[in-house]
CSV table of C-alpha atoms and ligand atoms in Angstrom, one decimal:
chain,number,residue,atom,x,y,z
U,695,UNK,CA,84.9,79.1,50.7
U,696,UNK,CA,88.1,77.2,49.4
U,697,UNK,CA,87.2,73.7,47.9
U,698,UNK,CA,90.5,71.9,49.0
U,699,UNK,CA,91.1,68.1,50.0
U,700,UNK,CA,94.1,66.1,48.9
U,701,UNK,CA,94.7,62.2,47.5
U,702,UNK,CA,93.8,59.7,50.1
U,703,UNK,CA,93.8,56.0,50.5
U,704,UNK,CA,90.7,54.1,49.6
U,705,UNK,CA,91.8,51.0,51.4
U,706,UNK,CA,89.2,51.5,54.4
U,707,UNK,CA,86.2,52.6,52.4
U,708,UNK,CA,84.8,56.2,51.6
U,709,UNK,CA,83.6,56.8,55.2
U,710,UNK,CA,87.0,56.3,56.3
U,711,UNK,CA,88.3,58.7,53.9
U,712,UNK,CA,85.6,61.5,54.1
U,713,UNK,CA,86.8,61.2,58.3
U,714,UNK,CA,90.0,61.6,57.1
U,715,UNK,CA,89.7,64.5,55.1
U,716,UNK,CA,87.3,66.6,57.8
U,717,UNK,CA,90.3,65.7,60.2
U,718,UNK,CA,93.0,67.5,58.2
U,719,UNK,CA,90.3,70.6,57.3
U,720,UNK,CA,89.8,69.7,54.1
U,721,UNK,CA,86.3,69.5,52.6
U,722,UNK,CA,86.9,67.3,49.4
U,723,UNK,CA,89.0,64.4,48.6
U,724,UNK,CA,90.3,62.5,45.5
U,725,UNK,CA,91.2,58.6,45.7
U,726,UNK,CA,92.3,56.0,43.1
U,727,UNK,CA,89.1,53.6,42.1
U,728,UNK,CA,91.4,50.7,42.5
U,729,UNK,CA,95.0,49.6,42.9
U,730,UNK,CA,96.7,51.9,40.6
U,731,UNK,CA,98.5,49.1,39.3
U,732,UNK,CA,96.0,46.3,40.0
U,733,UNK,CA,93.0,45.8,38.0
U,734,UNK,CA,90.7,44.3,40.5
U,735,UNK,CA,88.1,46.2,42.5
U,736,UNK,CA,87.0,45.1,45.4
U,737,UNK,CA,82.8,44.8,45.3
U,738,UNK,CA,81.3,48.1,46.3
U,739,UNK,CA,80.5,48.2,50.3
U,740,UNK,CA,77.0,49.8,49.6
U,741,UNK,CA,76.3,50.2,53.0
U,742,UNK,CA,79.8,52.0,53.0
U,743,UNK,CA,78.3,54.4,50.2
U,744,UNK,CA,75.2,55.2,52.1
U,745,UNK,CA,76.8,56.1,55.5
U,746,UNK,CA,79.6,58.2,53.1
U,747,UNK,CA,76.6,60.5,51.6
U,748,UNK,CA,75.2,61.1,54.7
U,749,UNK,CA,78.4,62.3,56.4
U,750,UNK,CA,79.5,64.1,53.2
U,751,UNK,CA,76.2,66.3,53.3
U,752,UNK,CA,76.3,66.7,57.0
U,753,UNK,CA,79.6,68.2,56.2
U,754,UNK,CA,78.9,70.0,53.2
U,755,UNK,CA,81.4,68.4,51.1
U,756,UNK,CA,82.1,69.2,47.5
U,757,UNK,CA,82.1,66.7,44.8
U,758,UNK,CA,85.0,63.9,45.2
U,759,UNK,CA,87.3,63.1,42.7
U,760,UNK,CA,88.1,59.7,41.5
U,761,UNK,CA,91.2,59.0,39.8
U,762,UNK,CA,91.5,55.7,37.0
U,763,UNK,CA,94.4,53.7,37.3
U,764,UNK,CA,97.4,55.7,35.9
U,765,UNK,CA,98.6,52.0,34.1
U,766,UNK,CA,95.5,52.2,31.7
U,767,UNK,CA,96.1,53.2,28.3
U,768,UNK,CA,92.9,54.1,26.0
U,769,UNK,CA,95.5,54.4,23.1
U,770,UNK,CA,97.5,51.5,23.6
U,771,UNK,CA,98.4,50.2,20.2
U,772,UNK,CA,97.4,46.5,21.5
U,773,UNK,CA,93.7,46.2,21.3
U,774,UNK,CA,93.2,44.1,24.4
U,775,UNK,CA,95.3,46.8,26.3
U,776,UNK,CA,92.4,49.1,25.2
U,777,UNK,CA,89.4,46.5,25.8
U,778,UNK,CA,90.8,46.4,29.3
U,779,UNK,CA,91.2,50.3,29.6
U,780,UNK,CA,87.3,50.3,28.2
U,781,UNK,CA,86.3,47.6,30.5
U,782,UNK,CA,88.0,48.8,33.5
U,783,UNK,CA,86.6,52.5,33.2
U,784,UNK,CA,83.6,51.5,32.0
U,785,UNK,CA,83.1,49.5,35.3
U,786,UNK,CA,84.8,52.7,37.3
U,787,UNK,CA,81.9,55.1,36.0
U,788,UNK,CA,78.8,52.6,36.8
U,789,UNK,CA,80.3,52.1,40.3
U,790,UNK,CA,80.6,56.1,40.6
U,791,UNK,CA,76.9,56.6,39.7
U,792,UNK,CA,76.1,55.4,43.3
U,793,UNK,CA,77.6,59.0,44.5
U,794,UNK,CA,76.0,61.4,42.1
U,795,UNK,CA,77.7,64.3,41.0
U,796,UNK,CA,81.3,63.3,41.4
U,797,UNK,CA,84.1,63.9,39.4
U,798,UNK,CA,86.4,61.3,37.4
U,799,UNK,CA,90.0,61.6,36.3
U,800,UNK,CA,91.9,59.7,34.0
U,801,UNK,CA,95.5,60.2,32.0
U,802,UNK,CA,94.4,60.3,28.4
U,803,UNK,CA,97.2,57.8,27.4
U,804,UNK,CA,100.7,57.1,26.0
U,805,UNK,CA,100.5,56.5,22.2
U,806,UNK,CA,103.7,54.7,22.3
U,807,UNK,CA,105.2,54.8,18.5
U,808,UNK,CA,101.9,55.2,16.9
U,809,UNK,CA,102.2,59.2,16.8
U,810,UNK,CA,99.6,61.8,18.4
U,811,UNK,CA,97.2,61.8,16.1
U,812,UNK,CA,96.7,58.2,16.2
U,813,UNK,CA,96.8,58.4,19.6
U,814,UNK,CA,93.9,61.1,19.6
U,815,UNK,CA,91.5,58.9,17.5
U,816,UNK,CA,91.7,55.9,19.7
U,817,UNK,CA,91.1,58.0,22.8
U,818,UNK,CA,88.1,60.0,21.6
U,819,UNK,CA,86.7,56.2,20.3
U,820,UNK,CA,87.4,55.1,23.7
U,821,UNK,CA,85.3,57.8,25.0
U,822,UNK,CA,82.9,57.2,22.9
U,823,UNK,CA,82.3,54.1,23.7
U,824,UNK,CA,81.9,54.6,27.8
U,825,UNK,CA,80.1,57.9,28.3
U,826,UNK,CA,76.3,57.4,28.2
U,827,UNK,CA,74.0,60.8,28.1
U,828,UNK,CA,72.0,59.9,31.9
U,829,UNK,CA,75.6,59.5,33.5
U,830,UNK,CA,75.8,62.4,36.6
U,831,UNK,CA,79.8,62.0,36.4
U,832,UNK,CA,82.1,64.4,34.6
U,833,UNK,CA,85.0,62.4,33.2
U,834,UNK,CA,88.2,64.9,33.3
U,835,UNK,CA,91.5,64.6,30.9
U,836,UNK,CA,94.0,65.4,33.2
U,837,UNK,CA,97.2,68.0,31.5
U,838,UNK,CA,100.3,65.5,31.2
U,839,UNK,CA,103.6,66.7,31.4
U,840,UNK,CA,104.6,65.1,28.2
U,841,UNK,CA,106.4,62.4,29.8
U,842,UNK,CA,107.6,59.7,27.3
U,843,UNK,CA,104.8,59.6,24.8
U,844,UNK,CA,101.8,61.1,26.6
U,845,UNK,CA,98.9,62.5,24.7
U,846,UNK,CA,97.5,65.1,26.6
U,847,UNK,CA,100.8,67.8,27.4
U,848,UNK,CA,99.4,70.2,24.9
U,849,UNK,CA,95.6,72.5,25.3
U,850,UNK,CA,95.5,71.8,21.2
U,851,UNK,CA,95.4,67.9,22.1
U,852,UNK,CA,93.0,67.6,24.6
U,853,UNK,CA,91.0,70.3,22.2
U,854,UNK,CA,91.1,67.7,19.4
U,855,UNK,CA,90.2,64.7,21.8
U,856,UNK,CA,86.8,67.2,23.0
U,857,UNK,CA,85.8,68.1,19.4
U,858,UNK,CA,86.0,63.9,18.4
U,859,UNK,CA,83.9,62.9,21.3
U,860,UNK,CA,79.4,62.9,21.1
U,861,UNK,CA,79.1,63.1,24.5
U,862,UNK,CA,81.1,66.2,25.4
U,863,UNK,CA,78.9,67.4,27.8
U,864,UNK,CA,80.3,64.4,30.1
U,865,UNK,CA,83.8,65.5,29.2
U,866,UNK,CA,86.0,68.1,31.2
U,867,UNK,CA,89.2,69.0,32.0
U,868,UNK,CA,91.5,69.0,35.3
U,869,UNK,CA,94.7,70.9,35.2
U,870,UNK,CA,98.0,69.5,37.2
U,871,UNK,CA,100.1,72.5,37.9
U,872,UNK,CA,103.1,70.6,38.1
U,873,UNK,CA,102.2,69.2,34.8
U,874,UNK,CA,101.3,72.1,32.6
U,875,UNK,CA,104.9,73.4,34.0
U,876,UNK,CA,106.7,70.4,33.7
U,877,UNK,CA,104.8,70.4,29.8
U,878,UNK,CA,106.1,73.9,29.3
U,879,UNK,CA,103.5,76.4,30.2
U,880,UNK,CA,105.3,78.8,32.6
U,881,UNK,CA,102.3,79.4,35.7
U,882,UNK,CA,105.2,80.7,37.8
U,883,UNK,CA,105.8,83.8,35.7
U,884,UNK,CA,102.7,84.1,33.3
U,885,UNK,CA,99.8,82.5,34.8
U,886,UNK,CA,97.7,85.1,32.8
U,887,UNK,CA,99.1,84.0,29.8
U,888,UNK,CA,98.5,80.3,30.0
U,889,UNK,CA,94.8,80.8,31.2
U,890,UNK,CA,94.3,83.2,27.8
U,891,UNK,CA,95.4,80.0,26.4
U,892,UNK,CA,93.8,77.5,27.5
U,893,UNK,CA,90.4,79.8,27.4
U,894,UNK,CA,91.0,80.3,23.6
U,895,UNK,CA,92.3,76.7,22.6
U,896,UNK,CA,89.8,74.7,25.3
U,897,UNK,CA,87.5,77.3,27.0
U,898,UNK,CA,88.0,78.0,30.7
U,899,UNK,CA,84.3,76.3,30.6
U,900,UNK,CA,86.4,72.9,30.2
U,901,UNK,CA,87.9,73.7,33.6
U,902,UNK,CA,86.6,71.8,36.3
U,903,UNK,CA,89.6,70.9,38.7
U,904,UNK,CA,93.1,71.6,39.8
U,905,UNK,CA,95.6,69.3,41.1
U,906,UNK,CA,97.4,71.6,43.0
U,907,UNK,CA,101.6,70.5,43.1
U,908,UNK,CA,104.7,72.1,43.2
U,909,UNK,CA,107.3,70.2,40.7
U,910,UNK,CA,110.6,69.0,41.4
U,911,UNK,CA,111.6,69.9,38.5
U,912,UNK,CA,111.9,73.1,36.2
U,913,UNK,CA,109.7,74.5,33.3
U,914,UNK,CA,109.2,72.8,30.2
U,915,UNK,CA,111.3,69.3,31.8
U,916,UNK,CA,108.7,66.5,31.4
U,917,UNK,CA,109.4,64.3,34.2
U,918,UNK,CA,106.7,64.7,36.3
U,919,UNK,CA,107.9,64.6,39.7
U,920,UNK,CA,105.4,66.1,42.3
U,921,UNK,CA,107.0,68.5,45.1
U,922,UNK,CA,105.7,69.6,48.5
U,923,UNK,CA,103.6,73.0,47.9
U,924,UNK,CA,106.6,75.7,47.9
U,925,UNK,CA,109.2,73.4,47.5
U,926,UNK,CA,109.9,73.1,44.0
U,927,UNK,CA,110.4,75.2,40.8
U,928,UNK,CA,107.1,76.4,40.9
U,929,UNK,CA,106.6,78.2,44.2
U,930,UNK,CA,104.4,79.2,47.0
U,931,UNK,CA,103.9,82.7,45.5
U,932,UNK,CA,102.3,81.0,42.1
U,933,UNK,CA,100.5,78.8,43.8
U,934,UNK,CA,99.1,81.3,46.0
U,935,UNK,CA,97.8,83.1,42.8
U,936,UNK,CA,96.7,80.2,41.0
U,937,UNK,CA,93.9,79.4,44.3
U,938,UNK,CA,93.2,82.8,44.2
U,939,UNK,CA,93.2,83.8,40.4
U,940,UNK,CA,89.4,84.6,39.6
U,941,UNK,CA,88.7,82.1,36.8
U,942,UNK,CA,90.1,79.0,39.3
U,943,UNK,CA,89.1,80.8,42.5
U,944,UNK,CA,85.8,78.4,42.5
U,945,UNK,CA,87.3,75.2,41.4
U,946,UNK,CA,87.8,72.3,43.7
U,947,UNK,CA,92.1,71.8,44.1
U,948,UNK,CA,93.4,68.5,45.2
U,949,UNK,CA,96.8,68.1,46.6
U,950,UNK,CA,99.0,65.3,45.2
U,951,UNK,CA,102.3,66.1,47.0
U,952,UNK,CA,104.8,63.7,48.3
U,953,UNK,CA,103.0,63.7,51.9
U,954,UNK,CA,101.4,62.2,55.0
U,955,UNK,CA,98.2,62.7,56.2
U,956,UNK,CA,99.8,65.4,58.5
U,957,UNK,CA,102.0,67.1,55.9
U,958,UNK,CA,98.6,67.1,53.7
U,959,UNK,CA,97.1,69.2,56.6
U,960,UNK,CA,99.6,71.8,57.2
U,961,UNK,CA,99.3,72.3,53.4
U,962,UNK,CA,95.7,72.7,53.2
U,963,UNK,CA,95.5,75.2,56.1
U,964,UNK,CA,98.7,77.4,54.5
U,965,UNK,CA,96.3,77.4,51.5
U,966,UNK,CA,93.3,78.6,53.6
U,967,UNK,CA,95.4,81.5,55.2
U,968,UNK,CA,96.8,82.8,51.5
U,969,UNK,CA,93.0,81.9,50.2
U,970,UNK,CA,91.5,85.9,49.4
U,971,UNK,CA,88.2,84.4,48.4
U,972,UNK,CA,84.5,84.8,50.3
I,1166,FE,FE1,97.2,62.0,37.7
I,1167,FE,FE1,97.6,65.1,38.8
I,1168,ZN,ZN1,101.5,63.5,38.1
């Protein structure tokens, strides 16, 4: 079965997201843990979480993907900003334990003028402070487009972070199709080659989720502008190969395309019709 969902607004809570997902034919979803620009999270509504868990079990949902606010920067030059990123992510992870077995995705960070090496060290130090042995959530480093000084555009940078984290068994990677294409990996013409590289450098066993997006810009643009599936530079044929690739077809796919709920529903239906897996 294709595991597929899209990014949903968390404003109305978990049960509402679960119902919305079902309405558009999804069996999982992604959401921001808090306002991506703000910091304050509402107190967790435990009754809503319990109602969601019962609902999700009944529907046979796959693990949901919580996305950290993208303004957090684990490798900021300013120590105050790093502390803020750490405290916010730790709070997110503690909350997420109420929904066991979830995924938590974050943008590794922007090194600003410190250089990628320094950025990698800071991100690893950050992770070494917020992961704990008993946690049930898997934390995912997202592959980045390489906009500005983003760390995590290359597979080598992600590998360097993984190598420096003690609790690396809690870590995985979320591959964003728009970002890797924008970062210069040609998944449109050479998906096999890119995945081979991923396997050699990071290991496909680390790959836990896919952000399924088309890209507004051509290969290697470093712009990070998502497009609707089939309307961008990656194209429908390549995205069809992504969802059906033997190394990827069992992973959960999350759409982050510029769509309203109806548009997401259409894309999900289209992906299901192109899926050849059992
Ligand atoms: Fe992201
Ligand atoms: Fe993404
Ligand atoms: Zn993006």
